[in-house]
């Protein structure tokens, strides 16, 4: 009787970075704007200023993503908060409550 034992390496999520994944799995960033083309169907037009703001959110996200574990609080600060601001969710009639 042969028994095959596979050793599985467990890595804590807080220790995983994009740099680690790139090195370990030969990941490459796609610059193809149509990589997920279904995301671009039926979108409203946005202003040039809004495009610049969104580009800055993307740049900030990619900067944080590259070398740090992307934990929930980082996503809230770098991505979610700026998007909520851009969408007007910090102005009336909306109100925010925190823990």
mmCIF file of N, CA and C in Angstrom:
data_model
loop_
_atom_site.group_PDB
_atom_site.id
_atom_site.type_symbol
_atom_site.label_atom_id
_atom_site.label_comp_id
_atom_site.label_asym_id
_atom_site.label_seq_id
_atom_site.Cartn_x
_atom_site.Cartn_y
_atom_site.Cartn_z
ATOM 1 N N UNK A 1 0.847 -1.168 0.000
ATOM 2 C CA UNK A 1 0.000 0.000 0.000
ATOM 3 C C UNK A 1 0.901 1.243 0.000
ATOM 4 N N UNK A 2 0.668 2.127 -0.974
ATOM 5 C CA UNK A 2 1.405 3.389 -1.062
ATOM 6 C C UNK A 2 0.536 4.523 -0.536
ATOM 7 N N UNK A 3 1.109 5.341 0.279
ATOM 8 C CA UNK A 3 0.395 6.502 0.799
ATOM 9 C C UNK A 3 1.176 7.740 0.379
ATOM 10 N N UNK A 4 0.506 8.619 -0.328
ATOM 11 C CA UNK A 4 1.151 9.856 -0.772
ATOM 12 C C UNK A 4 0.750 10.974 0.175
ATOM 13 N N UNK A 5 1.746 11.657 0.681
ATOM 14 C CA UNK A 5 1.493 12.765 1.597
ATOM 15 C C UNK A 5 1.975 14.048 0.933
ATOM 16 N N UNK A 6 1.060 14.969 0.767
ATOM 17 C CA UNK A 6 1.409 16.282 0.219
ATOM 18 C C UNK A 6 1.523 17.265 1.371
ATOM 19 N N UNK A 7 2.636 17.936 1.413
ATOM 20 C CA UNK A 7 2.828 18.945 2.450
ATOM 21 C C UNK A 7 2.251 20.267 1.940
ATOM 22 N N UNK A 8 1.379 20.840 2.685
ATOM 23 C CA UNK A 8 0.746 22.104 2.332
ATOM 24 C C UNK A 8 1.350 23.183 3.207
ATOM 25 N N UNK A 9 1.824 24.225 2.565
ATOM 26 C CA UNK A 9 2.366 25.350 3.314
ATOM 27 C C UNK A 9 1.247 26.353 3.566
ATOM 28 N N UNK A 10 1.052 26.707 4.819
ATOM 29 C CA UNK A 10 0.025 27.662 5.191
ATOM 30 C C UNK A 10 0.689 29.001 5.463
ATOM 31 N N UNK A 11 0.161 30.029 4.823
ATOM 32 C CA UNK A 11 0.684 31.378 5.002
ATOM 33 C C UNK A 11 -0.455 32.247 5.505
ATOM 34 N N UNK A 12 -0.210 32.994 6.547
ATOM 35 C CA UNK A 12 -1.218 33.892 7.081
ATOM 36 C C UNK A 12 -1.531 34.978 6.058
ATOM 37 N N UNK A 13 -2.804 35.296 5.860
ATOM 38 C CA UNK A 13 -3.215 36.291 4.872
ATOM 39 C C UNK A 13 -2.552 37.631 5.117
ATOM 40 N N UNK A 14 -2.337 37.983 6.367
ATOM 41 C CA UNK A 14 -1.723 39.276 6.668
ATOM 42 C C UNK A 14 -0.276 39.346 6.198
ATOM 43 N N UNK A 15 0.326 38.211 5.859
ATOM 44 C CA UNK A 15 1.710 38.186 5.395
ATOM 45 C C UNK A 15 1.826 38.073 3.875
ATOM 46 N N UNK A 16 0.705 38.030 3.180
ATOM 47 C CA UNK A 16 0.721 37.879 1.730
ATOM 48 C C UNK A 16 0.651 39.258 1.082
ATOM 49 N N UNK A 17 1.601 39.531 0.214
ATOM 50 C CA UNK A 17 1.603 40.779 -0.541
ATOM 51 C C UNK A 17 1.557 40.451 -2.024
ATOM 52 N N UNK A 18 1.253 41.440 -2.838
ATOM 53 C CA UNK A 18 1.253 41.229 -4.279
ATOM 54 C C UNK A 18 2.668 40.892 -4.754
ATOM 55 N N UNK A 19 3.655 41.530 -4.162
ATOM 56 C CA UNK A 19 5.044 41.217 -4.527
ATOM 57 C C UNK A 19 5.338 39.732 -4.303
ATOM 58 N N UNK A 20 4.887 39.209 -3.172
ATOM 59 C CA UNK A 20 5.068 37.788 -2.878
ATOM 60 C C UNK A 20 4.367 36.920 -3.922
ATOM 61 N N UNK A 21 3.119 37.267 -4.247
ATOM 62 C CA UNK A 21 2.355 36.490 -5.228
ATOM 63 C C UNK A 21 2.980 36.564 -6.615
ATOM 64 N N UNK A 22 3.479 37.745 -6.993
ATOM 65 C CA UNK A 22 4.143 37.883 -8.294
ATOM 66 C C UNK A 22 5.343 36.955 -8.379
ATOM 67 N N UNK A 23 6.132 36.965 -7.319
ATOM 68 C CA UNK A 23 7.335 36.133 -7.291
ATOM 69 C C UNK A 23 6.997 34.652 -7.272
ATOM 70 N N UNK A 24 6.039 34.296 -6.445
ATOM 71 C CA UNK A 24 5.700 32.884 -6.248
ATOM 72 C C UNK A 24 4.970 32.266 -7.439
ATOM 73 N N UNK A 25 4.059 33.053 -8.080
ATOM 74 C CA UNK A 25 3.209 32.504 -9.131
ATOM 75 C C UNK A 25 3.406 33.160 -10.492
ATOM 76 N N UNK A 26 4.443 33.980 -10.624
ATOM 77 C CA UNK A 26 4.765 34.655 -11.888
ATOM 78 C C UNK A 26 3.572 35.463 -12.414
ATOM 79 N N UNK A 27 2.895 36.161 -11.507
ATOM 80 C CA UNK A 27 1.771 37.003 -11.912
ATOM 81 C C UNK A 27 2.273 38.236 -12.653
ATOM 82 N N UNK A 28 1.458 38.709 -13.576
ATOM 83 C CA UNK A 28 1.790 39.912 -14.320
ATOM 84 C C UNK A 28 0.568 40.818 -14.358
ATOM 85 N N UNK A 29 0.814 42.100 -14.220
ATOM 86 C CA UNK A 29 -0.265 43.077 -14.292
ATOM 87 C C UNK A 29 -0.679 43.253 -15.750
ATOM 88 N N UNK A 30 -1.966 43.232 -15.995
ATOM 89 C CA UNK A 30 -2.477 43.454 -17.344
ATOM 90 C C UNK A 30 -2.771 44.938 -17.532
ATOM 91 N N UNK A 31 -2.272 45.506 -18.599
ATOM 92 C CA UNK A 31 -2.535 46.904 -18.936
ATOM 93 C C UNK A 31 -3.668 47.014 -19.964
ATOM 94 N N UNK A 32 -4.254 45.881 -20.323
ATOM 95 C CA UNK A 32 -5.312 45.843 -21.318
ATOM 96 C C UNK A 32 -6.574 46.467 -20.749
ATOM 97 N N UNK A 33 -7.015 47.586 -21.303
ATOM 98 C CA UNK A 33 -8.205 48.280 -20.810
ATOM 99 C C UNK A 33 -9.477 47.454 -20.986
ATOM 100 N N UNK A 34 -9.454 46.453 -21.820
ATOM 101 C CA UNK A 34 -10.640 45.638 -22.077
ATOM 102 C C UNK A 34 -10.536 44.262 -21.424
ATOM 103 N N UNK A 35 -9.683 44.145 -20.411
ATOM 104 C CA UNK A 35 -9.490 42.876 -19.714
ATOM 105 C C UNK A 35 -10.812 42.363 -19.151
ATOM 106 N N UNK A 36 -11.601 43.241 -18.537
ATOM 107 C CA UNK A 36 -12.946 42.926 -18.082
ATOM 108 C C UNK A 36 -13.900 43.865 -18.800
ATOM 109 N N UNK A 37 -14.129 43.619 -20.057
ATOM 110 C CA UNK A 37 -14.917 44.541 -20.879
ATOM 111 C C UNK A 37 -16.357 44.709 -20.375
ATOM 112 N N UNK A 38 -16.895 43.699 -19.696
ATOM 113 C CA UNK A 38 -18.271 43.811 -19.204
ATOM 114 C C UNK A 38 -18.414 44.888 -18.128
ATOM 115 N N UNK A 39 -17.313 45.308 -17.544
ATOM 116 C CA UNK A 39 -17.368 46.373 -16.537
ATOM 117 C C UNK A 39 -17.631 47.735 -17.158
ATOM 118 N N UNK A 40 -17.489 47.850 -18.452
ATOM 119 C CA UNK A 40 -17.594 49.144 -19.113
ATOM 120 C C UNK A 40 -18.903 49.333 -19.879
ATOM 121 N N UNK A 41 -19.767 48.355 -19.837
ATOM 122 C CA UNK A 41 -21.041 48.457 -20.539
ATOM 123 C C UNK A 41 -22.008 49.357 -19.775
ATOM 124 N N UNK A 42 -22.670 50.225 -20.474
ATOM 125 C CA UNK A 42 -23.755 51.055 -19.942
ATOM 126 C C UNK A 42 -23.326 51.962 -18.775
ATOM 127 N N UNK A 43 -22.154 52.547 -18.879
ATOM 128 C CA UNK A 43 -21.690 53.466 -17.839
ATOM 129 C C UNK A 43 -22.019 54.903 -18.214
ATOM 130 N N UNK A 44 -22.389 55.720 -17.228
ATOM 131 C CA UNK A 44 -22.635 57.141 -17.520
ATOM 132 C C UNK A 44 -21.307 57.854 -17.780
ATOM 133 N N UNK A 45 -21.371 58.944 -18.499
ATOM 134 C CA UNK A 45 -20.170 59.742 -18.757
ATOM 135 C C UNK A 45 -19.740 60.449 -17.478
ATOM 136 N N UNK A 46 -18.434 60.578 -17.285
ATOM 137 C CA UNK A 46 -17.922 61.314 -16.138
ATOM 138 C C UNK A 46 -17.029 62.444 -16.636
ATOM 139 N N UNK A 47 -16.859 63.447 -15.801
ATOM 140 C CA UNK A 47 -16.080 64.622 -16.192
ATOM 141 C C UNK A 47 -14.582 64.314 -16.176
ATOM 142 N N UNK A 48 -13.820 65.199 -16.775
ATOM 143 C CA UNK A 48 -12.361 65.046 -16.789
ATOM 144 C C UNK A 48 -11.806 65.094 -15.367
ATOM 145 N N UNK A 49 -12.354 65.965 -14.531
ATOM 146 C CA UNK A 49 -11.912 66.063 -13.135
ATOM 147 C C UNK A 49 -12.198 64.770 -12.378
ATOM 148 N N UNK A 50 -13.359 64.173 -12.625
ATOM 149 C CA UNK A 50 -13.698 62.902 -11.984
ATOM 150 C C UNK A 50 -12.755 61.793 -12.452
ATOM 151 N N UNK A 51 -12.402 61.810 -13.731
ATOM 152 C CA UNK A 51 -11.445 60.824 -14.253
ATOM 153 C C UNK A 51 -10.096 60.962 -13.564
ATOM 154 N N UNK A 52 -9.632 62.195 -13.386
ATOM 155 C CA UNK A 52 -8.355 62.433 -12.707
ATOM 156 C C UNK A 52 -8.407 61.932 -11.266
ATOM 157 N N UNK A 53 -9.518 62.193 -10.600
ATOM 158 C CA UNK A 53 -9.700 61.755 -9.217
ATOM 159 C C UNK A 53 -9.672 60.223 -9.142
ATOM 160 N N UNK A 54 -10.372 59.577 -10.051
ATOM 161 C CA UNK A 54 -10.393 58.109 -10.070
ATOM 162 C C UNK A 54 -9.025 57.532 -10.404
ATOM 163 N N UNK A 55 -8.296 58.171 -11.304
ATOM 164 C CA UNK A 55 -6.932 57.734 -11.620
ATOM 165 C C UNK A 55 -6.051 57.803 -10.382
ATOM 166 N N UNK A 56 -6.242 58.842 -9.566
ATOM 167 C CA UNK A 56 -5.464 58.972 -8.340
ATOM 168 C C UNK A 56 -5.832 57.875 -7.345
ATOM 169 N N UNK A 57 -7.108 57.519 -7.251
ATOM 170 C CA UNK A 57 -7.525 56.418 -6.376
ATOM 171 C C UNK A 57 -6.866 55.116 -6.846
ATOM 172 N N UNK A 58 -6.860 54.882 -8.140
ATOM 173 C CA UNK A 58 -6.229 53.671 -8.696
ATOM 174 C C UNK A 58 -4.743 53.647 -8.371
ATOM 175 N N UNK A 59 -4.060 54.764 -8.593
ATOM 176 C CA UNK A 59 -2.624 54.849 -8.320
ATOM 177 C C UNK A 59 -2.334 54.571 -6.851
ATOM 178 N N UNK A 60 -3.118 55.180 -5.970
ATOM 179 C CA UNK A 60 -2.933 54.957 -4.528
ATOM 180 C C UNK A 60 -3.159 53.493 -4.162
ATOM 181 N N UNK A 61 -4.214 52.895 -4.713
ATOM 182 C CA UNK A 61 -4.531 51.494 -4.446
ATOM 183 C C UNK A 61 -3.391 50.585 -4.891
ATOM 184 N N UNK A 62 -2.906 50.791 -6.114
ATOM 185 C CA UNK A 62 -1.830 49.942 -6.632
ATOM 186 C C UNK A 62 -0.552 50.117 -5.834
ATOM 187 N N UNK A 63 -0.304 51.316 -5.354
ATOM 188 C CA UNK A 63 0.877 51.572 -4.534
ATOM 189 C C UNK A 63 0.805 50.801 -3.224
ATOM 190 N N UNK A 64 -0.337 50.842 -2.570
ATOM 191 C CA UNK A 64 -0.512 50.121 -1.311
ATOM 192 C C UNK A 64 -0.512 48.616 -1.557
ATOM 193 N N UNK A 65 -1.154 48.205 -2.615
ATOM 194 C CA UNK A 65 -1.288 46.784 -2.935
ATOM 195 C C UNK A 65 0.055 46.118 -3.198
ATOM 196 N N UNK A 66 0.970 46.840 -3.790
ATOM 197 C CA UNK A 66 2.243 46.261 -4.214
ATOM 198 C C UNK A 66 3.065 45.704 -3.051
ATOM 199 N N UNK A 67 3.137 46.409 -1.959
ATOM 200 C CA UNK A 67 4.090 46.027 -0.913
ATOM 201 C C UNK A 67 3.512 45.791 0.469
ATOM 202 N N UNK A 68 2.236 45.917 0.620
ATOM 203 C CA UNK A 68 1.657 45.712 1.944
ATOM 204 C C UNK A 68 0.494 44.736 1.850
ATOM 205 N N UNK A 69 0.250 44.001 2.909
ATOM 206 C CA UNK A 69 -0.951 43.173 2.892
ATOM 207 C C UNK A 69 -2.169 44.091 2.776
ATOM 208 N N UNK A 70 -3.060 43.762 1.894
ATOM 209 C CA UNK A 70 -4.226 44.618 1.674
ATOM 210 C C UNK A 70 -5.337 44.184 2.625
ATOM 211 N N UNK A 71 -5.341 44.793 3.776
ATOM 212 C CA UNK A 71 -6.325 44.469 4.791
ATOM 213 C C UNK A 71 -7.515 45.416 4.684
ATOM 214 N N UNK A 72 -8.603 45.066 5.362
ATOM 215 C CA UNK A 72 -9.862 45.790 5.251
ATOM 216 C C UNK A 72 -9.714 47.282 5.534
ATOM 217 N N UNK A 73 -9.011 47.636 6.585
ATOM 218 C CA UNK A 73 -8.881 49.050 6.946
ATOM 219 C C UNK A 73 -8.138 49.834 5.867
ATOM 220 N N UNK A 74 -7.142 49.229 5.246
ATOM 221 C CA UNK A 74 -6.413 49.907 4.172
ATOM 222 C C UNK A 74 -7.325 50.148 2.973
ATOM 223 N N UNK A 75 -8.160 49.174 2.644
ATOM 224 C CA UNK A 75 -9.099 49.334 1.526
ATOM 225 C C UNK A 75 -10.085 50.456 1.830
ATOM 226 N N UNK A 76 -10.569 50.515 3.062
ATOM 227 C CA UNK A 76 -11.497 51.584 3.448
ATOM 228 C C UNK A 76 -10.859 52.952 3.265
ATOM 229 N N UNK A 77 -9.624 53.087 3.717
ATOM 230 C CA UNK A 77 -8.950 54.381 3.653
ATOM 231 C C UNK A 77 -8.559 54.780 2.240
ATOM 232 N N UNK A 78 -8.000 53.851 1.501
ATOM 233 C CA UNK A 78 -7.412 54.173 0.197
ATOM 234 C C UNK A 78 -8.424 54.164 -0.932
ATOM 235 N N UNK A 79 -9.426 53.303 -0.851
ATOM 236 C CA UNK A 79 -10.364 53.144 -1.962
ATOM 237 C C UNK A 79 -11.782 53.591 -1.592
ATOM 238 N N UNK A 80 -12.335 52.995 -0.580
ATOM 239 C CA UNK A 80 -13.745 53.216 -0.288
ATOM 240 C C UNK A 80 -14.067 54.658 0.089
ATOM 241 N N UNK A 81 -13.295 55.227 1.003
ATOM 242 C CA UNK A 81 -13.576 56.589 1.440
ATOM 243 C C UNK A 81 -13.517 57.601 0.292
ATOM 244 N N UNK A 82 -12.468 57.574 -0.557
ATOM 245 C CA UNK A 82 -12.452 58.519 -1.684
ATOM 246 C C UNK A 82 -13.613 58.312 -2.657
ATOM 247 N N UNK A 83 -14.014 57.063 -2.885
ATOM 248 C CA UNK A 83 -15.128 56.810 -3.801
ATOM 249 C C UNK A 83 -16.457 57.287 -3.225
ATOM 250 N N UNK A 84 -16.647 57.094 -1.923
ATOM 251 C CA UNK A 84 -17.862 57.597 -1.283
ATOM 252 C C UNK A 84 -17.918 59.121 -1.343
ATOM 253 N N UNK A 85 -16.770 59.750 -1.167
ATOM 254 C CA UNK A 85 -16.701 61.209 -1.264
ATOM 255 C C UNK A 85 -17.051 61.669 -2.677
ATOM 256 N N UNK A 86 -16.454 61.041 -3.664
ATOM 257 C CA UNK A 86 -16.711 61.397 -5.061
ATOM 258 C C UNK A 86 -18.191 61.218 -5.417
ATOM 259 N N UNK A 87 -18.806 60.185 -4.866
ATOM 260 C CA UNK A 87 -20.215 59.902 -5.146
ATOM 261 C C UNK A 87 -21.165 60.791 -4.345
ATOM 262 N N UNK A 88 -20.638 61.585 -3.423
ATOM 263 C CA UNK A 88 -21.473 62.506 -2.672
ATOM 264 C C UNK A 88 -22.122 61.925 -1.427
ATOM 265 N N UNK A 89 -21.614 60.796 -0.944
ATOM 266 C CA UNK A 89 -22.245 60.144 0.199
ATOM 267 C C UNK A 89 -21.886 60.767 1.545
ATOM 268 N N UNK A 90 -21.078 61.819 1.551
ATOM 269 C CA UNK A 90 -20.786 62.514 2.810
ATOM 270 C C UNK A 90 -21.589 63.814 2.917
ATOM 271 N N UNK A 91 -22.442 64.072 1.953
ATOM 272 C CA UNK A 91 -23.269 65.286 1.933
ATOM 273 C C UNK A 91 -24.732 64.905 2.132
ATOM 274 N N UNK A 92 -25.539 65.849 2.637
ATOM 275 C CA UNK A 92 -26.974 65.570 2.795
ATOM 276 C C UNK A 92 -27.587 65.160 1.457
ATOM 277 N N UNK A 93 -28.509 64.271 1.475
ATOM 278 C CA UNK A 93 -29.303 63.778 2.598
ATOM 279 C C UNK A 93 -28.674 62.577 3.310
ATOM 280 N N UNK A 94 -27.456 62.241 3.008
ATOM 281 C CA UNK A 94 -26.823 61.071 3.614
ATOM 282 C C UNK A 94 -26.145 61.452 4.920
ATOM 283 N N UNK A 95 -26.109 60.488 5.842
ATOM 284 C CA UNK A 95 -25.445 60.675 7.133
ATOM 285 C C UNK A 95 -24.657 59.402 7.413
ATOM 286 N N UNK A 96 -23.457 59.558 7.949
ATOM 287 C CA UNK A 96 -22.690 58.378 8.279
ATOM 288 C C UNK A 96 -22.682 58.181 9.789
ATOM 289 N N UNK A 97 -22.638 56.935 10.180
ATOM 290 C CA UNK A 97 -22.499 56.550 11.587
ATOM 291 C C UNK A 97 -21.291 55.624 11.673
ATOM 292 N N UNK A 98 -20.484 55.784 12.688
ATOM 293 C CA UNK A 98 -19.328 54.914 12.873
ATOM 294 C C UNK A 98 -19.501 54.092 14.137
ATOM 295 N N UNK A 99 -18.681 53.082 14.255
ATOM 296 C CA UNK A 99 -18.746 52.227 15.455
ATOM 297 C C UNK A 99 -18.281 52.989 16.669
#
